[in-house]
């Protein structure tokens, strides 16, 4: 919930820890939680964002995804 209301600068700092750890499963759990949080809000206003996060989740499951690119993209989304 805190991540959604943070400014972009703080979001980038938040995901920087996950990027440093290179923990793919933690990143996947984070993105799933974020989707759940956005679905709980006004769904029609977040549909595009949710679709993009789900696409990024698919990329995360690839053979060797770039956690940095994926998580930084999520941090810069308009939530």
mmCIF file of the C-alpha atoms, coordinates in Angstrom:
data_MODEL
# 
_entry.id   MODEL 
# 
loop_
_atom_site.group_PDB 
_atom_site.id 
_atom_site.type_symbol 
_atom_site.label_atom_id 
_atom_site.label_alt_id 
_atom_site.label_comp_id 
_atom_site.label_asym_id 
_atom_site.label_entity_id 
_atom_site.label_seq_id 
_atom_site.pdbx_PDB_ins_code 
_atom_site.Cartn_x 
_atom_site.Cartn_y 
_atom_site.Cartn_z 
_atom_site.occupancy 
_atom_site.B_iso_or_equiv 
_atom_site.pdbx_formal_charge 
_atom_site.auth_seq_id 
_atom_site.auth_comp_id 
_atom_site.auth_asym_id 
_atom_site.auth_atom_id 
_atom_site.pdbx_PDB_model_num 
ATOM 1  C CA . UNK A 1 1  ? 0.000   0.000   0.000   1.00 0.00 ? 1  UNK A CA 1 
ATOM 2  C CA . UNK A 1 2  ? 2.852   2.357   0.806   1.00 0.00 ? 2  UNK A CA 1 
ATOM 3  C CA . UNK A 1 3  ? 4.525   1.744   -2.558  1.00 0.00 ? 3  UNK A CA 1 
ATOM 4  C CA . UNK A 1 4  ? 1.440   2.884   -4.482  1.00 0.00 ? 4  UNK A CA 1 
ATOM 5  C CA . UNK A 1 5  ? 1.359   6.311   -2.812  1.00 0.00 ? 5  UNK A CA 1 
ATOM 6  C CA . UNK A 1 6  ? 5.137   6.920   -2.854  1.00 0.00 ? 6  UNK A CA 1 
ATOM 7  C CA . UNK A 1 7  ? 6.631   9.429   -5.284  1.00 0.00 ? 7  UNK A CA 1 
ATOM 8  C CA . UNK A 1 8  ? 8.677   7.901   -8.126  1.00 0.00 ? 8  UNK A CA 1 
ATOM 9  C CA . UNK A 1 9  ? 11.988  8.798   -6.507  1.00 0.00 ? 9  UNK A CA 1 
ATOM 10 C CA . UNK A 1 10 ? 11.121  6.841   -3.352  1.00 0.00 ? 10 UNK A CA 1 
ATOM 11 C CA . UNK A 1 11 ? 9.789   3.925   -5.396  1.00 0.00 ? 11 UNK A CA 1 
ATOM 12 C CA . UNK A 1 12 ? 13.127  3.670   -7.205  1.00 0.00 ? 12 UNK A CA 1 
ATOM 13 C CA . UNK A 1 13 ? 14.914  3.545   -3.855  1.00 0.00 ? 13 UNK A CA 1 
ATOM 14 C CA . UNK A 1 14 ? 12.465  0.893   -2.640  1.00 0.00 ? 14 UNK A CA 1 
ATOM 15 C CA . UNK A 1 15 ? 13.072  -1.432  -5.593  1.00 0.00 ? 15 UNK A CA 1 
ATOM 16 C CA . UNK A 1 16 ? 16.834  -0.799  -5.477  1.00 0.00 ? 16 UNK A CA 1 
ATOM 17 C CA . UNK A 1 17 ? 17.075  -3.201  -2.520  1.00 0.00 ? 17 UNK A CA 1 
ATOM 18 C CA . UNK A 1 18 ? 15.426  -6.013  -4.507  1.00 0.00 ? 18 UNK A CA 1 
ATOM 19 C CA . UNK A 1 19 ? 17.675  -5.265  -7.467  1.00 0.00 ? 19 UNK A CA 1 
ATOM 20 C CA . UNK A 1 20 ? 20.757  -5.513  -5.232  1.00 0.00 ? 20 UNK A CA 1 
ATOM 21 C CA . UNK A 1 21 ? 19.581  -8.863  -3.808  1.00 0.00 ? 21 UNK A CA 1 
ATOM 22 C CA . UNK A 1 22 ? 18.840  -10.237 -7.297  1.00 0.00 ? 22 UNK A CA 1 
ATOM 23 C CA . UNK A 1 23 ? 16.040  -12.228 -5.713  1.00 0.00 ? 23 UNK A CA 1 
ATOM 24 C CA . UNK A 1 24 ? 13.698  -13.189 -8.544  1.00 0.00 ? 24 UNK A CA 1 
ATOM 25 C CA . UNK A 1 25 ? 11.114  -14.857 -6.287  1.00 0.00 ? 25 UNK A CA 1 
ATOM 26 C CA . UNK A 1 26 ? 10.910  -11.805 -3.997  1.00 0.00 ? 26 UNK A CA 1 
ATOM 27 C CA . UNK A 1 27 ? 10.416  -9.569  -7.038  1.00 0.00 ? 27 UNK A CA 1 
ATOM 28 C CA . UNK A 1 28 ? 7.676   -11.876 -8.345  1.00 0.00 ? 28 UNK A CA 1 
ATOM 29 C CA . UNK A 1 29 ? 5.927   -11.830 -4.969  1.00 0.00 ? 29 UNK A CA 1 
ATOM 30 C CA . UNK A 1 30 ? 6.190   -8.031  -4.892  1.00 0.00 ? 30 UNK A CA 1 
ATOM 31 C CA . UNK A 1 31 ? 4.632   -7.666  -8.358  1.00 0.00 ? 31 UNK A CA 1 
ATOM 32 C CA . UNK A 1 32 ? 1.816   -10.091 -7.494  1.00 0.00 ? 32 UNK A CA 1 
ATOM 33 C CA . UNK A 1 33 ? 1.084   -8.131  -4.315  1.00 0.00 ? 33 UNK A CA 1 
ATOM 34 C CA . UNK A 1 34 ? 1.099   -4.889  -6.272  1.00 0.00 ? 34 UNK A CA 1 
ATOM 35 C CA . UNK A 1 35 ? -1.417  -6.279  -8.781  1.00 0.00 ? 35 UNK A CA 1 
ATOM 36 C CA . UNK A 1 36 ? -3.642  -7.430  -5.921  1.00 0.00 ? 36 UNK A CA 1 
ATOM 37 C CA . UNK A 1 37 ? -3.449  -3.989  -4.317  1.00 0.00 ? 37 UNK A CA 1 
ATOM 38 C CA . UNK A 1 38 ? -4.344  -2.221  -7.565  1.00 0.00 ? 38 UNK A CA 1 
ATOM 39 C CA . UNK A 1 39 ? -7.240  -4.614  -8.216  1.00 0.00 ? 39 UNK A CA 1 
ATOM 40 C CA . UNK A 1 40 ? -8.658  -3.666  -4.818  1.00 0.00 ? 40 UNK A CA 1 
ATOM 41 C CA . UNK A 1 41 ? -8.838  -0.036  -5.886  1.00 0.00 ? 41 UNK A CA 1 
ATOM 42 C CA . UNK A 1 42 ? -10.872 1.358   -8.782  1.00 0.00 ? 42 UNK A CA 1 
ATOM 43 C CA . UNK A 1 43 ? -10.209 -1.350  -11.346 1.00 0.00 ? 43 UNK A CA 1 
ATOM 44 C CA . UNK A 1 44 ? -11.236 0.722   -14.373 1.00 0.00 ? 44 UNK A CA 1 
ATOM 45 C CA . UNK A 1 45 ? -8.648  3.409   -13.588 1.00 0.00 ? 45 UNK A CA 1 
ATOM 46 C CA . UNK A 1 46 ? -5.799  0.910   -13.152 1.00 0.00 ? 46 UNK A CA 1 
ATOM 47 C CA . UNK A 1 47 ? -6.550  -1.551  -15.972 1.00 0.00 ? 47 UNK A CA 1 
ATOM 48 C CA . UNK A 1 48 ? -3.714  -0.391  -18.222 1.00 0.00 ? 48 UNK A CA 1 
ATOM 49 C CA . UNK A 1 49 ? -1.222  -0.400  -15.342 1.00 0.00 ? 49 UNK A CA 1 
ATOM 50 C CA . UNK A 1 50 ? -2.299  -3.869  -14.203 1.00 0.00 ? 50 UNK A CA 1 
ATOM 51 C CA . UNK A 1 51 ? -1.914  -5.219  -17.741 1.00 0.00 ? 51 UNK A CA 1 
ATOM 52 C CA . UNK A 1 52 ? 1.586   -3.778  -17.943 1.00 0.00 ? 52 UNK A CA 1 
ATOM 53 C CA . UNK A 1 53 ? 2.591   -5.276  -14.582 1.00 0.00 ? 53 UNK A CA 1 
ATOM 54 C CA . UNK A 1 54 ? 1.236   -8.676  -15.679 1.00 0.00 ? 54 UNK A CA 1 
ATOM 55 C CA . UNK A 1 55 ? 3.325   -8.425  -18.849 1.00 0.00 ? 55 UNK A CA 1 
ATOM 56 C CA . UNK A 1 56 ? 6.377   -7.607  -16.743 1.00 0.00 ? 56 UNK A CA 1 
ATOM 57 C CA . UNK A 1 57 ? 5.593   -10.642 -14.571 1.00 0.00 ? 57 UNK A CA 1 
ATOM 58 C CA . UNK A 1 58 ? 5.730   -12.778 -17.710 1.00 0.00 ? 58 UNK A CA 1 
ATOM 59 C CA . UNK A 1 59 ? 9.119   -11.294 -18.577 1.00 0.00 ? 59 UNK A CA 1 
ATOM 60 C CA . UNK A 1 60 ? 10.296  -12.008 -15.049 1.00 0.00 ? 60 UNK A CA 1 
ATOM 61 C CA . UNK A 1 61 ? 9.615   -15.708 -15.618 1.00 0.00 ? 61 UNK A CA 1 
ATOM 62 C CA . UNK A 1 62 ? 11.879  -15.804 -18.674 1.00 0.00 ? 62 UNK A CA 1 
ATOM 63 C CA . UNK A 1 63 ? 15.204  -17.576 -18.566 1.00 0.00 ? 63 UNK A CA 1 
ATOM 64 C CA . UNK A 1 64 ? 17.368  -14.617 -17.524 1.00 0.00 ? 64 UNK A CA 1 
ATOM 65 C CA . UNK A 1 65 ? 15.284  -11.490 -17.005 1.00 0.00 ? 65 UNK A CA 1 
ATOM 66 C CA . UNK A 1 66 ? 16.729  -8.117  -16.103 1.00 0.00 ? 66 UNK A CA 1 
ATOM 67 C CA . UNK A 1 67 ? 15.361  -7.451  -12.627 1.00 0.00 ? 67 UNK A CA 1 
ATOM 68 C CA . UNK A 1 68 ? 16.718  -3.924  -12.829 1.00 0.00 ? 68 UNK A CA 1 
ATOM 69 C CA . UNK A 1 69 ? 14.768  -3.012  -15.962 1.00 0.00 ? 69 UNK A CA 1 
ATOM 70 C CA . UNK A 1 70 ? 11.573  -4.700  -14.794 1.00 0.00 ? 70 UNK A CA 1 
ATOM 71 C CA . UNK A 1 71 ? 11.519  -3.235  -11.286 1.00 0.00 ? 71 UNK A CA 1 
ATOM 72 C CA . UNK A 1 72 ? 12.584  0.229   -12.374 1.00 0.00 ? 72 UNK A CA 1 
ATOM 73 C CA . UNK A 1 73 ? 9.793   0.207   -14.968 1.00 0.00 ? 73 UNK A CA 1 
ATOM 74 C CA . UNK A 1 74 ? 7.276   -0.670  -12.262 1.00 0.00 ? 74 UNK A CA 1 
ATOM 75 C CA . UNK A 1 75 ? 8.628   2.097   -10.030 1.00 0.00 ? 75 UNK A CA 1 
ATOM 76 C CA . UNK A 1 76 ? 8.042   4.639   -12.805 1.00 0.00 ? 76 UNK A CA 1 
ATOM 77 C CA . UNK A 1 77 ? 4.491   3.553   -13.637 1.00 0.00 ? 77 UNK A CA 1 
ATOM 78 C CA . UNK A 1 78 ? 1.621   5.927   -12.992 1.00 0.00 ? 78 UNK A CA 1 
ATOM 79 C CA . UNK A 1 79 ? -0.072  4.250   -10.037 1.00 0.00 ? 79 UNK A CA 1 
# 
